[in-house]
CSV table of N, CA and C in Angstrom, one decimal:
chain,number,residue,atom,x,y,z
I,137,MET,N,-46.3,-121.5,-95.2
I,137,MET,CA,-46.3,-121.1,-93.9
I,137,MET,C,-47.1,-122.0,-93.0
I,138,ILE,N,-46.5,-122.5,-91.9
I,138,ILE,CA,-47.1,-123.5,-91.1
I,138,ILE,C,-47.9,-122.8,-90.0
I,139,LEU,N,-49.2,-123.2,-89.8
I,139,LEU,CA,-50.0,-122.6,-88.8
I,139,LEU,C,-49.9,-123.3,-87.5
I,140,ARG,N,-49.1,-122.8,-86.6
I,140,ARG,CA,-48.7,-123.5,-85.4
I,140,ARG,C,-49.9,-123.5,-84.4
I,141,GLU,N,-50.8,-122.6,-84.5
I,141,GLU,CA,-51.9,-122.6,-83.5
I,141,GLU,C,-52.8,-123.8,-83.5
I,142,TYR,N,-52.8,-124.5,-84.7
I,142,TYR,CA,-53.6,-125.7,-84.8
I,142,TYR,C,-52.9,-127.0,-84.5
I,143,THR,N,-51.5,-126.9,-84.4
I,143,THR,CA,-50.7,-128.1,-84.3
I,143,THR,C,-51.0,-128.9,-83.1
I,144,SER,N,-51.1,-128.2,-81.9
I,144,SER,CA,-51.4,-129.0,-80.7
I,144,SER,C,-52.8,-129.5,-80.6
I,145,GLN,N,-53.7,-128.8,-81.2
I,145,GLN,CA,-55.1,-129.2,-81.2
I,145,GLN,C,-55.3,-130.5,-82.1
I,146,ILE,N,-54.5,-130.5,-83.2
I,146,ILE,CA,-54.6,-131.7,-84.1
I,146,ILE,C,-54.0,-132.9,-83.4
I,147,ASN,N,-52.8,-132.7,-82.8
I,147,ASN,CA,-52.1,-133.9,-82.4
I,147,ASN,C,-52.5,-134.3,-81.0
I,148,ASN,N,-53.3,-133.6,-80.3
I,148,ASN,CA,-53.9,-134.0,-79.0
I,148,ASN,C,-55.2,-134.8,-79.2
I,149,SER,N,-55.7,-134.7,-80.4
I,149,SER,CA,-57.0,-135.4,-80.7
I,149,SER,C,-56.8,-136.9,-80.9
I,150,LYS,N,-57.9,-137.6,-80.8
I,150,LYS,CA,-57.8,-139.1,-81.0
I,150,LYS,C,-57.5,-139.5,-82.4
I,151,TYR,N,-58.0,-138.7,-83.4
I,151,TYR,CA,-57.8,-139.0,-84.8
I,151,TYR,C,-57.2,-137.8,-85.4
I,152,PRO,N,-55.9,-137.6,-85.3
I,152,PRO,CA,-55.2,-136.3,-85.8
I,152,PRO,C,-55.4,-136.1,-87.3
I,153,ARG,N,-55.4,-137.1,-88.1
I,153,ARG,CA,-55.5,-136.9,-89.5
I,153,ARG,C,-56.8,-136.4,-89.9
I,154,SER,N,-57.9,-136.9,-89.4
I,154,SER,CA,-59.2,-136.4,-89.8
I,154,SER,C,-59.5,-135.0,-89.2
I,155,THR,N,-59.0,-134.8,-88.0
I,155,THR,CA,-59.1,-133.5,-87.3
I,155,THR,C,-58.4,-132.4,-88.2
I,156,ALA,N,-57.2,-132.7,-88.7
I,156,ALA,CA,-56.4,-131.8,-89.5
I,156,ALA,C,-57.2,-131.5,-90.8
I,157,ARG,N,-57.8,-132.6,-91.4
I,157,ARG,CA,-58.5,-132.4,-92.6
I,157,ARG,C,-59.7,-131.5,-92.4
I,158,LYS,N,-60.4,-131.7,-91.3
I,158,LYS,CA,-61.6,-130.9,-91.0
I,158,LYS,C,-61.2,-129.4,-90.8
I,159,ILE,N,-60.2,-129.2,-90.1
I,159,ILE,CA,-59.7,-127.8,-89.8
I,159,ILE,C,-59.3,-127.1,-91.2
I,160,ALA,N,-58.6,-127.9,-92.0
I,160,ALA,CA,-58.2,-127.3,-93.3
I,160,ALA,C,-59.4,-127.0,-94.2
I,161,ASN,N,-60.4,-127.9,-94.2
I,161,ASN,CA,-61.6,-127.6,-95.0
I,161,ASN,C,-62.3,-126.4,-94.5
I,162,ASP,N,-62.4,-126.2,-93.2
I,162,ASP,CA,-63.1,-125.1,-92.6
I,162,ASP,C,-62.3,-123.8,-93.0
I,163,LEU,N,-61.0,-123.8,-92.9
I,163,LEU,CA,-60.2,-122.7,-93.3
I,163,LEU,C,-60.4,-122.3,-94.8
I,164,ASN,N,-60.4,-123.3,-95.6
I,164,ASN,CA,-60.6,-123.1,-97.0
I,164,ASN,C,-61.9,-122.5,-97.3
I,165,LYS,N,-63.0,-122.9,-96.6
I,165,LYS,CA,-64.3,-122.3,-96.8
I,165,LYS,C,-64.3,-120.8,-96.4
I,166,ASN,N,-63.7,-120.5,-95.3
I,166,ASN,CA,-63.7,-119.1,-94.7
I,166,ASN,C,-62.7,-118.2,-95.5
I,167,ASP,N,-61.7,-118.7,-96.1
I,167,ASP,CA,-60.7,-117.9,-96.7
I,167,ASP,C,-60.4,-118.3,-98.2
I,168,PRO,N,-61.2,-118.0,-99.1
I,168,PRO,CA,-61.1,-118.5,-100.5
I,168,PRO,C,-59.9,-118.0,-101.2
I,169,LEU,N,-59.2,-117.0,-100.8
I,169,LEU,CA,-58.1,-116.5,-101.5
I,169,LEU,C,-56.8,-117.2,-101.2
I,170,ASN,N,-56.8,-118.0,-100.1
I,170,ASN,CA,-55.6,-118.8,-99.8
I,170,ASN,C,-55.9,-120.3,-99.8
I,171,ASN,N,-54.9,-121.1,-99.8
I,171,ASN,CA,-55.0,-122.5,-99.9
I,171,ASN,C,-54.4,-123.2,-98.7
I,172,TYR,N,-55.1,-124.0,-98.0
I,172,TYR,CA,-54.6,-124.7,-96.8
I,172,TYR,C,-54.5,-126.2,-97.0
I,173,LEU,N,-53.4,-126.7,-96.7
I,173,LEU,CA,-53.1,-128.1,-97.0
I,173,LEU,C,-52.7,-128.8,-95.7
I,174,VAL,N,-53.1,-130.1,-95.6
I,174,VAL,CA,-52.6,-130.9,-94.4
I,174,VAL,C,-51.4,-131.6,-94.9
I,175,SER,N,-50.3,-131.6,-94.1
I,175,SER,CA,-49.1,-132.3,-94.4
I,175,SER,C,-48.6,-133.0,-93.1
I,176,LEU,N,-47.7,-133.9,-93.3
I,176,LEU,CA,-47.1,-134.7,-92.2
I,176,LEU,C,-45.7,-134.2,-92.0
I,177,GLU,N,-45.4,-133.7,-90.8
I,177,GLU,CA,-44.1,-133.3,-90.4
I,177,GLU,C,-43.2,-134.5,-90.3
I,178,LEU,N,-42.2,-134.7,-91.1
I,178,LEU,CA,-41.4,-135.9,-91.1
I,178,LEU,C,-40.7,-136.3,-89.8
I,179,GLY,N,-40.0,-135.3,-89.3
I,179,GLY,CA,-39.2,-135.6,-88.1
I,179,GLY,C,-40.0,-136.1,-86.9
I,180,SER,N,-41.1,-135.4,-86.6
I,180,SER,CA,-41.8,-135.8,-85.4
I,180,SER,C,-43.1,-136.6,-85.7
I,181,LYS,N,-43.4,-136.8,-87.0
I,181,LYS,CA,-44.6,-137.5,-87.5
I,181,LYS,C,-45.8,-136.9,-86.9
I,182,ARG,N,-45.9,-135.6,-87.0
I,182,ARG,CA,-47.1,-134.8,-86.5
I,182,ARG,C,-47.8,-134.3,-87.8
I,183,TYR,N,-49.1,-134.2,-87.7
I,183,TYR,CA,-49.8,-133.5,-88.8
I,183,TYR,C,-49.9,-132.0,-88.6
I,184,ILE,N,-49.6,-131.3,-89.6
I,184,ILE,CA,-49.6,-129.8,-89.5
I,184,ILE,C,-50.4,-129.3,-90.7
I,185,ILE,N,-50.8,-128.0,-90.5
I,185,ILE,CA,-51.6,-127.3,-91.6
I,185,ILE,C,-50.7,-126.2,-92.2
I,186,GLU,N,-50.5,-126.2,-93.5
I,186,GLU,CA,-49.7,-125.2,-94.1
I,186,GLU,C,-50.6,-124.3,-94.9
I,187,LYS,N,-50.3,-123.0,-94.9
I,187,LYS,CA,-51.0,-122.0,-95.7
I,187,LYS,C,-50.2,-121.6,-96.9
I,188,PHE,N,-50.8,-121.7,-98.1
I,188,PHE,CA,-50.1,-121.3,-99.3
I,188,PHE,C,-50.9,-120.1,-99.8
I,189,GLU,N,-50.3,-118.9,-99.9
I,189,GLU,CA,-50.9,-117.7,-100.3
I,189,GLU,C,-51.0,-117.7,-101.8
I,190,ILE,N,-52.1,-117.4,-102.4
I,190,ILE,CA,-52.2,-117.4,-103.8
I,190,ILE,C,-52.1,-115.9,-104.2
I,191,ARG,N,-51.0,-115.6,-105.0
I,191,ARG,CA,-50.7,-114.3,-105.4
I,191,ARG,C,-51.2,-114.0,-106.8
I,192,GLY,N,-51.3,-112.7,-107.0
I,192,GLY,CA,-51.7,-112.3,-108.4
I,192,GLY,C,-53.2,-112.1,-108.6
I,193,ILE,N,-53.9,-112.1,-107.5
I,193,ILE,CA,-55.4,-112.0,-107.7
I,193,ILE,C,-55.7,-110.5,-107.3
I,194,ASN,N,-56.4,-109.8,-108.2
I,194,ASN,CA,-56.8,-108.5,-107.9
I,194,ASN,C,-58.1,-108.5,-107.1
I,195,ARG,N,-58.2,-107.8,-106.1
I,195,ARG,CA,-59.4,-107.8,-105.3
I,195,ARG,C,-60.4,-106.7,-105.7
């Protein structure tokens, strides 16, 4: 699942790759049950953050 709310913030910054990595690290700290990865959208060459839900964990 792509998190669209961060896409414009990342690609409007001066260093989009490091900004995307920083946001993903913050999200991973705040939400340990899911995994957030930075990836490059091939068509537009924009950095995006994708959320991978980890299933099968009993809370």
